[in-house]
Amino acid sequence: MHPHATRNPYSKNNSSQPDSYQSDSDEFDIESDDEELRFLDSETILRKCQPEALIGFFIWYQKNHPSTKQLNTFASIWQCIRQMYFILVEQAMKPAITNKVSTWLFGSFCEDKGLKIGNLPKHTVGYDGVLGALCYRWALDEDHFSFERDRIQLALFISLLAYTGQRPGAIVESDAKGNRNTNEALKYKDIKLKLVRGKGGEAPLLVMTVDICLDKGKRGKGSVKTFTLFENCCQPVMCPIVYILGLAFTDNIFHPKPVEAGISPHQLHSFTCPIGRSTIDISFGKDVLETPIFRPSKQLFFGKESDTSRALTAAPMRDWMIRLGDRVGFTQKFKPYCLRRDIATSLADSGTSQPQLLQILGHAKIETFINHYQSSSIVIDVQSTFLGNQSKSAMIKQIGRLCQRLDPSMPRRLTEEQKRDAYRQPKFRQVLHDMARRRDSLRLDLVELHGKVTASFKTDKGLEYSKVGSRLRYCRKRATKEYLRKILEKYHDTADLDAMVLQLQDKENFITEMLPKPHFVLEQRRRLATLLFQPTTETSFAQIVEDLSSLCMRRERIPAPGRHPTLDEILEARDSSERVTRTGMGRQTRGNTKCLFCFNNGRTKSFSTPSNLRTHYESFHFQHQVDPFKCPVPGCSKLLIDSEEFTEHASAIHQNCIRARSTLKPLRDKHFEDLRKTGELVPVPLSYRTVLDHLGNIIIVPPLGSAPPSP
């Protein structure tokens, strides 16, 4: 860090500032001082090393990166520029130039832009915070994942971060430039499971070794460090082996020989170690070793499934952790580095040697830990040391960590009125208004040209309509997130004061309420909410693994807004994994409304109502089929006579929701065709014809000289 970064010796009120110095940053405008610098390449500008050009670069950087508020960031950039100059010309920058730029950078530029001096506070999350977050996720969480495997992957991700202290990019695919889309993440080949024989009559214990091969700066260099994790029988919710086994049985990764013999979770602790050995290896199949453990989901016709060819990136994991921290009640954002900093400081306080600390954290120099990881708070109990009492260092550490706040009155989601207020924020109001107007304008143009929006997605305007809609949804989501963050900050500032006032007003009747336990539709969720927080036996451990494995392929049904699920729906959800999609205004449609023909051709088209799906079939597929034809679903060889038989077959066998053809529609179509031939049908624009057809109205002009039709 630059020596002037911790204090500001060049402030306007400082008498040490040179008399010839002018604080106005416009003095160093590149365009006014040296016009020819604008047309030179970066290497030539660096060789010239003119203060005006260097200062102009910082002005440009701040304009293009307005979110950068730390003076340390600009100090690091200034240091890199000087290093590049030394490499380029093989000599140090002149002191006069260095002093002039540093005086401006750490003086008027810092004050004019309101840059923050010093390091930001480094928040940490310890054992209590992680346990509270996982307890909320499994026992009190009402949020639904589109794929329940993501819930298990998030719990495993948090456990591995807490027990290894690694960067997120060493476990899932990194978001850093150069590592994106490489599909490099923790794979099953990096995991080894062993069963260790118990000593002295103790039960055998499962042990897992994790090989970290994707450390920062050491990718592809053969550098591997191995962590050993043990089965946590007292708190299964904090045991990563439980989550790994749940995913392993779902992915069927075990060696074919034990699979053919019928391996199951109930038999994992019953194996006997060979003579002369204290462990037995639980091997995986060779064909699945390159499969990533953390994987995204892909859309299928019958719902979603895990994509075995792709690795999950760090971005969704980070977003899920931040959202979980907001739900739990952390006062600051719950990020992966909160766990890494806590592990680093705990290892240093426990007396870990410097080489071991550098190996675990993956740092090349101890200065990195001192500058960016070591807490500014003193965790040594100096008071107890002076008084000769027992040290309370553990209590001091706990005070500085993020802790949960399970207050029922804490805002966790925005109401509809708050969402509208979020959209009215000055930062987003005009942007959202302009994008909404542009989207509506494009929609009207597409309807007039193609009849409906879905028929124009491959056109230029259709693509622009999709991009505008995506940007609009992103801006709305960002606006609601920032608005909720402001509400939570306001709540955390006054929550403790309000609790104190309530207790002072009525000490006897003040009772701290807990969050109500939600109702889980899936039976696996209900069992896991209890079993994960109890000491395990062989039977309960096997039941946890079975429930996690079964939960990976399920999706909890979301009831329609404003009503609770009926008893029949709950019983049906227990015995069937049939997907229920929400359509329309709170209606529920059993099965799915995706086009079978489009799915067979590699496209996924979903429709809001069964009638829209029927219209799509008739407009794009039925008229091109030659009767009889085969069912388009892969693996189904049913020969269908006509479209009506296809409708019955798709509804009964493939749960495809198609509205049956109305008996009046053929008569109405024939009547329209007769009127069109005689010229008595009024030409109606296509956009209006859809409305008239929906209302069942037919506009007919009687021939000249005939009587008007009776009403």
PDB file of C-alpha atoms in Angstrom, residues 19 38 86 92 149 166 216 221 229 232-233 238 252 273 284 330 332 339-340 419 449 468 492 581 597 675 695 698:
ATOM      1  CA  ASP A  19       2.155  27.077  -2.899  1.00  0.00           C
ATOM      2  CA  ARG A  38      -4.534  11.807 -27.644  1.00  0.00           C
ATOM      3  CA  PHE A  86      10.619   0.618 -14.868  1.00  0.00           C
ATOM      4  CA  ALA A  92      12.849   4.472 -12.139  1.00  0.00           C
ATOM      5  CA  ARG A 149     -30.170 -30.320  -5.924  1.00  0.00           C
ATOM      6  CA  GLN A 166     -10.176 -22.186   0.051  1.00  0.00           C
ATOM      7  CA  LYS A 216      -4.835 -19.486  -7.613  1.00  0.00           C
ATOM      8  CA  LYS A 221       1.316 -26.950 -12.567  1.00  0.00           C
ATOM      9  CA  LEU A 229     -12.545 -34.475   6.579  1.00  0.00           C
ATOM     10  CA  ASN A 232     -19.677 -35.544  11.961  1.00  0.00           C
ATOM     11  CA  CYS A 233     -22.026 -37.835  13.854  1.00  0.00           C
ATOM     12  CA  MET A 238     -22.363 -29.634   9.317  1.00  0.00           C
ATOM     13  CA  ASN A 252     -24.660 -43.358  -9.484  1.00  0.00           C
ATOM     14  CA  CYS A 273     -11.671 -53.923   6.702  1.00  0.00           C
ATOM     15  CA  PHE A 284     -15.951 -44.714  -7.824  1.00  0.00           C
ATOM     16  CA  PHE A 330     -26.591 -11.037   9.131  1.00  0.00           C
ATOM     17  CA  GLN A 332     -23.395  -7.562   6.434  1.00  0.00           C
ATOM     18  CA  LEU A 339     -15.414 -17.949   5.878  1.00  0.00           C
ATOM     19  CA  ARG A 340     -11.914 -17.791   4.402  1.00  0.00           C
ATOM     20  CA  LYS A 419     -41.536  -3.198  -5.168  1.00  0.00           C
ATOM     21  CA  LEU A 449     -46.119  -7.879 -38.537  1.00  0.00           C
ATOM     22  CA  VAL A 468     -34.784  -5.378 -23.993  1.00  0.00           C
ATOM     23  CA  HIS A 492     -30.531  -3.489  11.830  1.00  0.00           C
ATOM     24  CA  THR A 581     -46.484 -25.481 -13.498  1.00  0.00           C
ATOM     25  CA  PHE A 597     -42.108 -31.635 -31.681  1.00  0.00           C
ATOM     26  CA  LEU A 675     -67.922 -16.278 -45.932  1.00  0.00           C
ATOM     27  CA  LEU A 695     -64.796 -13.487 -27.959  1.00  0.00           C
ATOM     28  CA  ILE A 698     -68.129 -12.771 -36.327  1.00  0.00           C
TER      29      ILE A 698
END
